[in-house]
Amino acid sequence: MDLPRILGVDPGLHITGYGVVEARPAGPFVCEAGVIRSSADAKKEHMASRILSVYNGIVEVIEEFRPSVLAVEQLYAHYKHPRTAILMGHARGALLLAAAQKGLEVVSYNATRVKKTITGSGRAAKDQVQRTIQRELKLAQAPDPPDVADALAVALCHYYLQKHALP
């Protein structure tokens, strides 16, 4: 019997963090975690190429680990930096397209919900998320870069919320 796997993703056009968490009887287990990067010269790379890099990278992860769900943070737009939300929207669109093509369920969580579920505080700092992920998933060291910790946090948030939703 295959155990359910959750693919958590922290979208970005330069670095997209991902983490595959398996729901085992003894608790969540990290199958794989890492980053999908655009080329080293991402600032000069065309937008379409960067989006294709994200898409191809996530398809590879989906095909290798066969998750049952993709968990991703909802888009957040700060009024001082609307361009950031637009760029993240491009990366998120590539992820959602890949998930849809592979028949994956997609769930979105607000960033404060993820942090509150994982650390107990919706305003937790990046290093606090990293340390909590290290402890909760029994990792030898804190996930680095923070994009990996954020992706694992989204996956772990989904794991905890689904675990509590069961009868």
Short mmCIF file of C-alpha atoms in Angstrom, two decimals:
data_model
loop_
_atom_site.label_atom_id
_atom_site.label_comp_id
_atom_site.label_asym_id
_atom_site.label_seq_id
_atom_site.Cartn_x
_atom_site.Cartn_y
_atom_site.Cartn_z
CA MET A 1 0.00 0.00 0.00
CA ASP A 2 1.35 3.41 -0.96
CA LEU A 3 1.39 5.97 1.81
CA PRO A 4 0.00 9.42 1.02
CA ARG A 5 2.60 11.95 -0.07
CA ILE A 6 2.26 15.70 0.11
CA LEU A 7 4.27 17.96 -2.19
CA GLY A 8 4.76 21.33 -0.53
CA VAL A 9 6.00 24.17 -2.72
CA ASP A 10 7.33 27.69 -2.10
CA PRO A 11 7.02 29.30 -5.56
CA GLY A 12 9.61 31.62 -7.01
CA LEU A 13 10.98 32.44 -10.44
CA HIS A 14 14.62 32.29 -9.35
CA ILE A 15 14.33 29.66 -6.59
CA THR A 16 11.32 27.40 -6.02
CA GLY A 17 11.55 25.36 -2.85
CA TYR A 18 9.88 21.95 -2.68
CA GLY A 19 9.46 19.21 -0.12
CA VAL A 20 7.84 15.79 -0.38
CA VAL A 21 6.45 14.57 2.94
CA GLU A 22 5.07 11.07 3.38
CA ALA A 23 2.34 10.42 5.96
CA ARG A 24 3.72 7.39 7.83
CA PRO A 25 2.12 5.73 10.89
CA ALA A 26 5.05 6.94 13.02
CA GLY A 27 4.62 10.50 11.74
CA PRO A 28 5.61 12.63 8.77
CA PHE A 29 8.77 11.65 6.90
CA VAL A 30 10.73 13.72 4.36
CA CYS A 31 11.21 11.75 1.13
CA GLU A 32 12.94 14.59 -0.67
CA ALA A 33 13.44 18.34 -0.38
CA GLY A 34 15.32 20.83 -2.48
CA VAL A 35 15.10 23.72 -4.90
CA ILE A 36 14.34 24.25 -8.54
CA ARG A 37 16.53 27.06 -9.89
CA SER A 38 16.43 29.17 -12.99
CA SER A 39 19.79 29.55 -14.70
CA ALA A 40 22.63 31.24 -12.85
CA ASP A 41 21.97 34.28 -15.03
CA ALA A 42 18.25 34.39 -14.16
CA LYS A 43 18.08 38.18 -14.24
CA LYS A 44 18.86 38.12 -17.96
CA GLU A 45 16.90 34.96 -18.73
CA HIS A 46 13.61 35.55 -20.51
CA MET A 47 10.48 35.24 -18.39
CA ALA A 48 9.17 32.36 -20.50
CA SER A 49 12.40 30.39 -19.93
CA ARG A 50 12.24 30.94 -16.18
CA ILE A 51 8.62 29.77 -16.07
CA LEU A 52 9.54 26.72 -18.16
CA SER A 53 12.35 25.90 -15.69
CA VAL A 54 9.88 25.94 -12.80
CA TYR A 55 7.37 23.86 -14.75
CA ASN A 56 9.90 21.24 -15.90
CA GLY A 57 11.43 21.00 -12.43
CA ILE A 58 8.12 20.40 -10.66
CA VAL A 59 6.98 17.89 -13.28
CA GLU A 60 10.17 15.93 -12.62
CA VAL A 61 9.49 15.93 -8.86
CA ILE A 62 5.84 14.89 -9.39
CA GLU A 63 6.80 12.05 -11.73
CA GLU A 64 9.51 10.74 -9.39
CA PHE A 65 7.63 10.92 -6.08
CA ARG A 66 3.97 10.59 -7.16
CA PRO A 67 2.40 12.83 -4.48
CA SER A 68 -1.36 12.76 -3.98
CA VAL A 69 -1.64 16.49 -3.30
CA LEU A 70 0.25 19.71 -3.98
CA ALA A 71 0.17 22.22 -1.12
CA VAL A 72 1.19 25.79 -1.88
CA GLU A 73 1.03 29.17 -0.17
CA GLN A 74 -1.66 31.57 -1.33
CA LEU A 75 -0.42 34.64 -3.14
CA TYR A 76 0.12 37.67 -0.98
CA ALA A 77 0.50 41.13 -2.45
CA HIS A 78 2.04 43.91 -0.39
CA TYR A 79 0.80 47.25 -1.65
CA LYS A 80 4.38 48.58 -1.75
CA HIS A 81 5.62 45.69 -3.93
CA PRO A 82 2.87 44.59 -6.36
CA ARG A 83 5.44 43.43 -8.92
CA THR A 84 6.60 40.67 -6.54
CA ALA A 85 3.09 39.21 -6.40
CA ILE A 86 2.84 39.31 -10.18
CA LEU A 87 6.14 37.45 -10.57
CA MET A 88 5.14 34.87 -7.94
CA GLY A 89 1.85 34.47 -9.79
CA HIS A 90 3.76 33.39 -12.90
CA ALA A 91 5.67 30.72 -10.95
CA ARG A 92 2.53 29.59 -9.14
CA GLY A 93 0.70 29.26 -12.46
CA ALA A 94 3.41 26.93 -13.78
CA LEU A 95 3.08 24.80 -10.63
CA LEU A 96 -0.71 24.66 -10.83
CA LEU A 97 -0.58 23.73 -14.52
CA ALA A 98 1.80 20.84 -13.79
CA ALA A 99 -0.42 19.64 -10.92
CA ALA A 100 -3.55 19.80 -13.07
CA GLN A 101 -1.91 17.91 -15.92
CA LYS A 102 -0.85 15.16 -13.50
CA GLY A 103 -4.29 15.02 -11.84
CA LEU A 104 -3.09 16.25 -8.45
CA GLU A 105 -5.36 17.88 -5.93
CA VAL A 106 -4.14 21.40 -5.11
CA VAL A 107 -4.62 23.10 -1.76
CA SER A 108 -3.59 26.65 -0.84
CA TYR A 109 -2.86 28.03 2.60
CA ASN A 110 -2.35 31.57 3.78
CA ALA A 111 1.26 32.17 4.94
CA THR A 112 0.13 33.17 8.43
CA ARG A 113 -1.94 29.96 8.66
CA VAL A 114 1.11 27.89 7.74
CA LYS A 115 3.31 29.63 10.30
CA LYS A 116 0.67 29.42 13.04
CA THR A 117 0.09 25.72 12.40
CA ILE A 118 3.82 24.93 12.35
CA THR A 119 5.28 27.28 14.99
CA GLY A 120 2.27 28.48 16.96
CA SER A 121 2.80 32.06 15.72
CA GLY A 122 1.47 33.48 12.47
CA ARG A 123 4.29 36.02 12.50
CA ALA A 124 7.19 33.59 12.95
CA ALA A 125 10.53 34.59 11.46
CA LYS A 126 12.22 32.52 8.75
CA ASP A 127 14.79 31.09 11.17
CA GLN A 128 12.04 30.05 13.59
CA VAL A 129 10.27 28.18 10.75
CA GLN A 130 13.57 26.51 9.81
CA ARG A 131 14.26 25.36 13.39
CA THR A 132 10.69 24.12 13.85
CA ILE A 133 10.81 22.14 10.61
CA GLN A 134 14.14 20.63 11.67
CA ARG A 135 12.67 19.53 15.02
CA GLU A 136 9.27 18.33 13.74
CA LEU A 137 10.70 16.33 10.85
CA LYS A 138 13.70 15.08 12.86
CA LEU A 139 16.24 16.45 10.40
CA ALA A 140 19.97 16.52 11.17
CA GLN A 141 20.12 20.22 10.30
CA ALA A 142 17.76 23.07 9.50
CA PRO A 143 16.65 23.12 5.85
CA ASP A 144 18.59 25.65 3.83
CA PRO A 145 17.91 27.79 1.88
CA PRO A 146 14.76 29.05 3.66
CA ASP A 147 12.73 28.28 0.51
CA VAL A 148 13.09 24.56 1.31
CA ALA A 149 11.94 25.11 4.89
CA ASP A 150 8.96 27.13 3.64
CA ALA A 151 8.00 24.34 1.22
CA LEU A 152 8.27 21.71 3.96
CA ALA A 153 6.24 23.98 6.25
CA VAL A 154 3.38 24.10 3.72
CA ALA A 155 3.48 20.31 3.34
CA LEU A 156 3.60 19.80 7.11
CA CYS A 157 0.76 22.28 7.61
CA HIS A 158 -1.40 20.24 5.23
CA TYR A 159 -0.37 17.02 6.98
CA TYR A 160 -1.39 18.39 10.40
CA LEU A 161 -4.65 19.92 9.20
CA GLN A 162 -5.66 16.71 7.39
CA LYS A 163 -4.68 14.58 10.38
CA HIS A 164 -6.96 16.62 12.65
CA ALA A 165 -9.78 16.56 10.08
CA LEU A 166 -10.00 12.76 10.15
CA PRO A 167 -12.78 11.21 12.28
#
